[in-house]
Coordinates of N, CA and C in Angstrom, one line a residue:
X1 N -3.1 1.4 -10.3 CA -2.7 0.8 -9.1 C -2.8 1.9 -8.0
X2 N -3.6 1.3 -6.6 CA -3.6 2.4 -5.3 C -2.8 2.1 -4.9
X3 N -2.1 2.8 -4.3 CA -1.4 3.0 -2.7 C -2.2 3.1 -1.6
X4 N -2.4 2.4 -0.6 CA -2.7 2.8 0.6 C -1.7 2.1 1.7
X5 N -1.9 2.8 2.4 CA -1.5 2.5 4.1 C -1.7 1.6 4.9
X6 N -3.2 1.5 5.2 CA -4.2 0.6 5.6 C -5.5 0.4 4.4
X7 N -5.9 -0.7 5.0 CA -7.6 -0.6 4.1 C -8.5 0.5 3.7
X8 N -8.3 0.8 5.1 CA -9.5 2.6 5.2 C -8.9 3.5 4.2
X9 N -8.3 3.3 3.8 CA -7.3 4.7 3.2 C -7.8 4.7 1.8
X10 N -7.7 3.3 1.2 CA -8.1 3.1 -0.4 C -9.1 4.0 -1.1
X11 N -8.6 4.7 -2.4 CA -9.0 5.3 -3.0 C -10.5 4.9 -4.1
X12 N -11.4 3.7 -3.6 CA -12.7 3.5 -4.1 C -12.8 3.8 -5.3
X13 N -13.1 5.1 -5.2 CA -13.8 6.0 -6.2 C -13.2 6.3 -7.8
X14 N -11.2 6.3 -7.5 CA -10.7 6.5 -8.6 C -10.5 5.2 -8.9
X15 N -10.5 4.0 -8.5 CA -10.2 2.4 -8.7 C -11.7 2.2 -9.5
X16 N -12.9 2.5 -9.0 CA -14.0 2.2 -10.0 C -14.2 2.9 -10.7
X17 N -13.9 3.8 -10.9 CA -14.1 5.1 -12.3 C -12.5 4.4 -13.4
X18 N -11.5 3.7 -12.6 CA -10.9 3.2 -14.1 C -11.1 1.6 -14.4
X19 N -12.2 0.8 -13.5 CA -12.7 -0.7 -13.8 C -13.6 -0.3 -14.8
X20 N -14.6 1.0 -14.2 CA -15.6 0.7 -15.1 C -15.7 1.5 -16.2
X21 N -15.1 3.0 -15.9 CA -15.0 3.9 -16.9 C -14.2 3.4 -18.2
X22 N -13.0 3.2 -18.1 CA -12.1 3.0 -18.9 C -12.0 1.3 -18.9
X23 N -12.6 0.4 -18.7 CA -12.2 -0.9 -18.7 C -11.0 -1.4 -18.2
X24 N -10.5 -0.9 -17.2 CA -8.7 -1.6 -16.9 C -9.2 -2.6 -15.8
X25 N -7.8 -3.1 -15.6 CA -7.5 -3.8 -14.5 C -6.6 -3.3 -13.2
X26 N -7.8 -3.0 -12.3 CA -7.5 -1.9 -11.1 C -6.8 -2.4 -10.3
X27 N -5.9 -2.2 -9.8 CA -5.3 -3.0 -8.1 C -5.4 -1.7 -7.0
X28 N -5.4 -2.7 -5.8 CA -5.1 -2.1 -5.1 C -3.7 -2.7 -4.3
X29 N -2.8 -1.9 -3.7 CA -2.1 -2.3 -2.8 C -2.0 -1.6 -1.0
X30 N -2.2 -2.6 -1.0 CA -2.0 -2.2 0.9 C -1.2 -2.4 1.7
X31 N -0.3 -1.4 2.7 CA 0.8 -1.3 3.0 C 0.5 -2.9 4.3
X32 N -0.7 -2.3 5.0 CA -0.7 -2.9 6.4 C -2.3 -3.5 6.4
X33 N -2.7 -4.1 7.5 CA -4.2 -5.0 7.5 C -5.2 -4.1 8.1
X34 N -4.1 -2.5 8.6 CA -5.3 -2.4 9.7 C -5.0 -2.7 11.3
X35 N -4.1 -3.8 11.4 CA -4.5 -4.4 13.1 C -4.7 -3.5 14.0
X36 N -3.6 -2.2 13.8 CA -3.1 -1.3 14.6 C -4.0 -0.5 15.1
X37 N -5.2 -0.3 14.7 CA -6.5 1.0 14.2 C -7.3 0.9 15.7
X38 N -8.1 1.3 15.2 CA -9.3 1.6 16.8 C -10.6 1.0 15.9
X39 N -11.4 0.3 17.0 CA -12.6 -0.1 16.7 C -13.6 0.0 17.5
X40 N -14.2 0.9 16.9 CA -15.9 1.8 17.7 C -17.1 0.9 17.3
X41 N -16.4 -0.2 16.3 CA -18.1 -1.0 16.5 C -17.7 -2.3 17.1
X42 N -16.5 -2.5 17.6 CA -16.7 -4.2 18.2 C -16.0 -4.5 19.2
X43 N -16.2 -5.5 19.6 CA -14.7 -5.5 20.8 C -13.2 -6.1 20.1
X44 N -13.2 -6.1 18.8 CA -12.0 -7.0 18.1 C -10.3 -6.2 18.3
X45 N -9.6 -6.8 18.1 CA -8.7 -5.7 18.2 C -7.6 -6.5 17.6
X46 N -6.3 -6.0 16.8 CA -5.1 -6.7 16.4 C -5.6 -7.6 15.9
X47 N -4.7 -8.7 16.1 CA -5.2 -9.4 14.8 C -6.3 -9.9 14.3
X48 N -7.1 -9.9 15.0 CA -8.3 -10.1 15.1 C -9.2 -9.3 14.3
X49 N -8.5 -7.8 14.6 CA -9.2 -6.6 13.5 C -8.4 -6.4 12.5
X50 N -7.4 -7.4 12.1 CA -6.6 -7.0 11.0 C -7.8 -8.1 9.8
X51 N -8.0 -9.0 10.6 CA -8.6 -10.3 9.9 C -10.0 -9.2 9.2
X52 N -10.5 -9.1 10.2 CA -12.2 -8.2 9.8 C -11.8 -7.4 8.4
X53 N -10.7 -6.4 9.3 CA -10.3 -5.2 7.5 C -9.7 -6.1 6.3
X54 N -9.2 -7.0 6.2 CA -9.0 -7.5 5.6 C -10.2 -8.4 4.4
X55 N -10.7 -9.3 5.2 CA -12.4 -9.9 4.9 C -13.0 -8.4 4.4
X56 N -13.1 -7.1 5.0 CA -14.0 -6.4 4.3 C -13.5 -5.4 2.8
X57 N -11.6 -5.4 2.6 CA -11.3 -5.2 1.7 C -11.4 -6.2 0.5
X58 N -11.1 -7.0 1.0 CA -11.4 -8.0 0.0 C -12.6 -7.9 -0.5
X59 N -14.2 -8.1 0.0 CA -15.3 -7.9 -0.5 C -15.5 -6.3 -0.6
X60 N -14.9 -5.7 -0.3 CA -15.1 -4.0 -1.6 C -14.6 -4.6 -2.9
X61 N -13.6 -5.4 -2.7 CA -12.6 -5.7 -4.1 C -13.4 -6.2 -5.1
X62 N -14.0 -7.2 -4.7 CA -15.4 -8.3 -5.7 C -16.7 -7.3 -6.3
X63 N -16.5 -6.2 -5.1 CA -18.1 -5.3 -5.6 C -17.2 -4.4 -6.9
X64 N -16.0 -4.0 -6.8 CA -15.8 -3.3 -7.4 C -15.4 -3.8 -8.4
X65 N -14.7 -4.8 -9.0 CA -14.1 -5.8 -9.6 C -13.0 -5.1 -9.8
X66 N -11.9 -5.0 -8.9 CA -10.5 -4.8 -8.4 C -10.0 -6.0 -7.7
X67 N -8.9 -6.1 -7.7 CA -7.8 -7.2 -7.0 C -7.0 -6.6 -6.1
X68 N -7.0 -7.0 -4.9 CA -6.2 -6.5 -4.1 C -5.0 -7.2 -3.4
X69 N -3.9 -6.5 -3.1 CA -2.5 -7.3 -2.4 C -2.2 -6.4 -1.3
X70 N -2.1 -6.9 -0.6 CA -1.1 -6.6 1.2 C 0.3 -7.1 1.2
X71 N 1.0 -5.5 1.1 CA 2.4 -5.7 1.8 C 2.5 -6.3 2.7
X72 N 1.8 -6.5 3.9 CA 1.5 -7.2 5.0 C 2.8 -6.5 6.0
X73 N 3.2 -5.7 6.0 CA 3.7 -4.6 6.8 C 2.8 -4.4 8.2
X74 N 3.5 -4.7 9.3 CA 2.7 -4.2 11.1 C 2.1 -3.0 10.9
X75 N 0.7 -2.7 11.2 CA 0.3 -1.9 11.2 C 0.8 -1.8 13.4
X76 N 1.4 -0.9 13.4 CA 1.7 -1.1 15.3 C 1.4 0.3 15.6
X77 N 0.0 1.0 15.0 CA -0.7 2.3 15.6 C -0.1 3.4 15.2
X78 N -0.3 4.5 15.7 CA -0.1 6.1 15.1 C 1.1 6.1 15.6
X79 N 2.3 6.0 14.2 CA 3.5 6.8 13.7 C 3.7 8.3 13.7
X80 N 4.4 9.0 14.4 CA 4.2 10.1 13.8 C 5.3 10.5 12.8
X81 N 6.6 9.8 12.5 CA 7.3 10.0 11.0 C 7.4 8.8 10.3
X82 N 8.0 9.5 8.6 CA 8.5 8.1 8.2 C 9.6 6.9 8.9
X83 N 10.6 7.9 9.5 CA 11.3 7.3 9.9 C 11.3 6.2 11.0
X84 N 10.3 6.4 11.8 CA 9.8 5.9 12.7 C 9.2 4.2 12.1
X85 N 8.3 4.9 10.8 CA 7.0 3.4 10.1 C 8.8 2.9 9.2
X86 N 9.6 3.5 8.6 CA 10.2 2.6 7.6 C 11.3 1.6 9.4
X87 N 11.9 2.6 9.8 CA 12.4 1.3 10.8 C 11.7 0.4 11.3
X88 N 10.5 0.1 11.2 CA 9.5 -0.8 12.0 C 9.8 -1.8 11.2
X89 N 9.5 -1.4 10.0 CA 9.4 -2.3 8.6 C 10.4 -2.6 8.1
X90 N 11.3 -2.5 8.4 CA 12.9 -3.0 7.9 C 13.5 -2.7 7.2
X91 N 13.2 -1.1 7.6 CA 13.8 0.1 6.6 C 13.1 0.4 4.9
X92 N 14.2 1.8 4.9 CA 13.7 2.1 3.4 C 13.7 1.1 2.5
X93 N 14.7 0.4 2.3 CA 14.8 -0.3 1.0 C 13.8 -1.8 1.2
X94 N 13.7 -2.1 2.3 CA 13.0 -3.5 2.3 C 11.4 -2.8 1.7
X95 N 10.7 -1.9 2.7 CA 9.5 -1.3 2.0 C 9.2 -0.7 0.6
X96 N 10.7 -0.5 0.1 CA 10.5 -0.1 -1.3 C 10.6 -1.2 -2.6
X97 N 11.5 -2.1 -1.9 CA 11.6 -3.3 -2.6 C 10.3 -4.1 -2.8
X98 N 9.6 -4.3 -1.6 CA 8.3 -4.8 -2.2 C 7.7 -4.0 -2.6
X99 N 7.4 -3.4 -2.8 CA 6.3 -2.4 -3.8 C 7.3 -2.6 -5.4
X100 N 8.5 -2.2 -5.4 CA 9.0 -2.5 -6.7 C 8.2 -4.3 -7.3
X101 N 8.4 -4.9 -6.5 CA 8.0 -6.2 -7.1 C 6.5 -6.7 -7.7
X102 N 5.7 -5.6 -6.7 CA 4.0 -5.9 -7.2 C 4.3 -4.9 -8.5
X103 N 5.3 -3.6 -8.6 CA 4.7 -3.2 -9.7 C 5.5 -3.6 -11.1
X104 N 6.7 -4.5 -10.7 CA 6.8 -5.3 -11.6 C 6.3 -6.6 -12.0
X105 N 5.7 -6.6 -11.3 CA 4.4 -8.4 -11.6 C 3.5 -7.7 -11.9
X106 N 2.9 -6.4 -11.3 CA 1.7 -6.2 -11.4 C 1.6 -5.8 -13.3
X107 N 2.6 -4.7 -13.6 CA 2.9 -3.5 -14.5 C 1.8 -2.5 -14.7
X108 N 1.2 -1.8 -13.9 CA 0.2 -1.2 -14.1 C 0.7 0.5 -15.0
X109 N 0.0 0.7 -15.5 CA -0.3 2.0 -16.4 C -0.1 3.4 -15.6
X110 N -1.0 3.3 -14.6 CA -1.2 4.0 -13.7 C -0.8 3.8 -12.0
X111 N -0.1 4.7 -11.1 CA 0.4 4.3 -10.3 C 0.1 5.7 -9.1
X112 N -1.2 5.9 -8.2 CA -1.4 6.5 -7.6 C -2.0 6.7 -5.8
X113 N -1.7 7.6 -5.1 CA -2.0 7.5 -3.5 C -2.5 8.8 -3.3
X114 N -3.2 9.0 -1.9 CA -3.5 9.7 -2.1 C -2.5 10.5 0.1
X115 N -1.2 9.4 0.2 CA -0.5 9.9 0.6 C 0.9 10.2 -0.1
X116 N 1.0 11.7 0.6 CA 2.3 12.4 0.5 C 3.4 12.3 1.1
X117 N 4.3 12.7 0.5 CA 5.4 12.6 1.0 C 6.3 13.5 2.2
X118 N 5.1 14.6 2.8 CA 5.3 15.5 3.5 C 6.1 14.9 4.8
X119 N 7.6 15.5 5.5 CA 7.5 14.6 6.5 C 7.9 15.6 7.6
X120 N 7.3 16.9 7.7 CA 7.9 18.3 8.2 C 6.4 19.1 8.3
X121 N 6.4 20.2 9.3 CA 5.5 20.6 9.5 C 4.4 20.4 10.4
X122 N 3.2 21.5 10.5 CA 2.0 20.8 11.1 C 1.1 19.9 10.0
X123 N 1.0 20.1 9.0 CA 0.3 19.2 7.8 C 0.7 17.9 7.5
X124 N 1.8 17.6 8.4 CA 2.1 15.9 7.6 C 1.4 15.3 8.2
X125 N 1.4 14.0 7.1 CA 0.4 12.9 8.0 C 1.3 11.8 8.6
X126 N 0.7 10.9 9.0 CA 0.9 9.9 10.1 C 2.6 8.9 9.0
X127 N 3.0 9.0 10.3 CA 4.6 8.3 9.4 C 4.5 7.2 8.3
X128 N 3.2 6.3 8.9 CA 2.8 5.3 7.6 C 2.5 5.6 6.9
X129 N 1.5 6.4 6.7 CA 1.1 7.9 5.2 C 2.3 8.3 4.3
X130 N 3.0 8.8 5.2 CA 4.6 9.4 4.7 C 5.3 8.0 4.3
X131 N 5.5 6.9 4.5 CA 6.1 5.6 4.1 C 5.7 5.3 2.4
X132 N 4.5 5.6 2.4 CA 3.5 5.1 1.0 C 4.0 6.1 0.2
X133 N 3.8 7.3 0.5 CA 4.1 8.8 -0.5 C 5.9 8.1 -0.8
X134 N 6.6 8.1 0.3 CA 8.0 8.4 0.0 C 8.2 7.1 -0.9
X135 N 8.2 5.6 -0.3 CA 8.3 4.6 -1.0 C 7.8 4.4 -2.9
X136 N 6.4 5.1 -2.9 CA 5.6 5.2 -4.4 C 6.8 5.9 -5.0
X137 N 7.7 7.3 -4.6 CA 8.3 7.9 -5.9 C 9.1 7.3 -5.8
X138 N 9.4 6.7 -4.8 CA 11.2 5.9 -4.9 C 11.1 4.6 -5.9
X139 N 10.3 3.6 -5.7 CA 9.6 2.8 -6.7 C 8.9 2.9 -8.4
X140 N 8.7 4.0 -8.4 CA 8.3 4.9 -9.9 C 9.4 4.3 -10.7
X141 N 10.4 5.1 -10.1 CA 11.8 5.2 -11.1 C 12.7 3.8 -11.0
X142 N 12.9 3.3 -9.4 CA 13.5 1.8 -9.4 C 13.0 0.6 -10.2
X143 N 11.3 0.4 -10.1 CA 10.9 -0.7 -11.0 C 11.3 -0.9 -12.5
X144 N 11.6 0.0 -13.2 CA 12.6 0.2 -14.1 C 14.0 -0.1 -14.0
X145 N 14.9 0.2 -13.0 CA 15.8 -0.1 -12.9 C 16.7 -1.5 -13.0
X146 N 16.9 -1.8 -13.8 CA 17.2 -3.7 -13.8 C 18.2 -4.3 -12.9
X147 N 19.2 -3.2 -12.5 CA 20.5 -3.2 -11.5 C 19.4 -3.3 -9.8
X148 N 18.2 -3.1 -10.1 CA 17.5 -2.8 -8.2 C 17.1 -4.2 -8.2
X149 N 17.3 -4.6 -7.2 CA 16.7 -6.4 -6.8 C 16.8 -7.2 -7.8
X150 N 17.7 -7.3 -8.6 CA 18.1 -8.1 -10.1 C 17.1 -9.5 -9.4
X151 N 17.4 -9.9 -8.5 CA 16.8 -11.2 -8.3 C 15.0 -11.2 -8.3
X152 N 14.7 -10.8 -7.9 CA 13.2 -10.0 -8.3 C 12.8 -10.8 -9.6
X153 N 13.7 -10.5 -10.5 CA 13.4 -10.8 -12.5 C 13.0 -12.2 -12.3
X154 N 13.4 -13.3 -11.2 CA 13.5 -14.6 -12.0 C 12.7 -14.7 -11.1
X155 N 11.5 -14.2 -10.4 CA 10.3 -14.5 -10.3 C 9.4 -15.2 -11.2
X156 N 8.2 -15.5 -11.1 CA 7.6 -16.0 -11.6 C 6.6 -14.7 -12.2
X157 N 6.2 -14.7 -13.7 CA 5.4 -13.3 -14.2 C 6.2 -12.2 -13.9
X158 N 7.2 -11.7 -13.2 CA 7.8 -10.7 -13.2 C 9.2 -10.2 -14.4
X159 N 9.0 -9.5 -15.0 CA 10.2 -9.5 -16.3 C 9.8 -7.8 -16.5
X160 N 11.0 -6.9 -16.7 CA 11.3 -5.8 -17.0 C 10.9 -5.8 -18.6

């Protein structure tokens, strides 16, 4: 399973090296559509460009034979902390709660991004970057946890 932020972010390369190398069942998950981004080839913009990234993840997904889900989280442009992307989103726990639930429906093997959790310095990246990094470890160890969103379980396909 990927982490990403937006569409652009998805890690391609290691999602088809484990569809086709190793035969699994790859996901992707995506925090946001995109809307928020800049667009140098059209005049589209918001939702409009969330629609497009969306339509074009989706068909990466079929070339690659991966499945893809959207947190569907506002992409509302350049964050510069977590703090900033998780208040937008309705805090820590609401952003970590859904990721716990795809990776307890999902159950994947493998669980990787290729954002960090840096949220200090000149090297961190953009607060939505830092949302994915911090939420993925916080999620690792919760999806396990049977006491986190007990209501979660009586989903449908979801069971610890």
């Amino acid at each position: 399973m990927n982490l990403a932020s937006h569409p652009d972010d998805e890690d391609g390369l290691t999602l088809a090296h484990y569809r086709h190398a190793h035969n699994a069942v790859a996901y992707s998950v995506i925090y946001n559509r995109g809307e928020g981004g800049q667009n140098e080839i059209g005049p589209d913009l918001y939702e409009r460009l969330g629609a497009i990234r969306t339509a074009e993840t989706e068909a990466a997904a079929r070339i690659l034979g991966t499945q893809v889900f959207f947190l569907d989280f506002e992409d509302f442009g350049y964050s510069k902390s977590a703090a900033e992307s998780f208040a937008k989103w309705g805090g820590r726990d609401t952003v970590t709660a859904r990721l716990v639930y795809h990776i307890r429906k999902l159950k994947p093997d493998v669980l990787f991004t290729n954002h960090d959790t840096l949220t200090t310095g000149p090297r961190r990246q953009p607060g939505q970057h830092q949302v994915v990094g911090l939420s993925a470890y916080a999620a690792f160890a919760l999806a396990a946890d049977p006491s986190y969103h007990p209501a979660q379980r009586a989903a449908p396909g979801v069971a610890l």
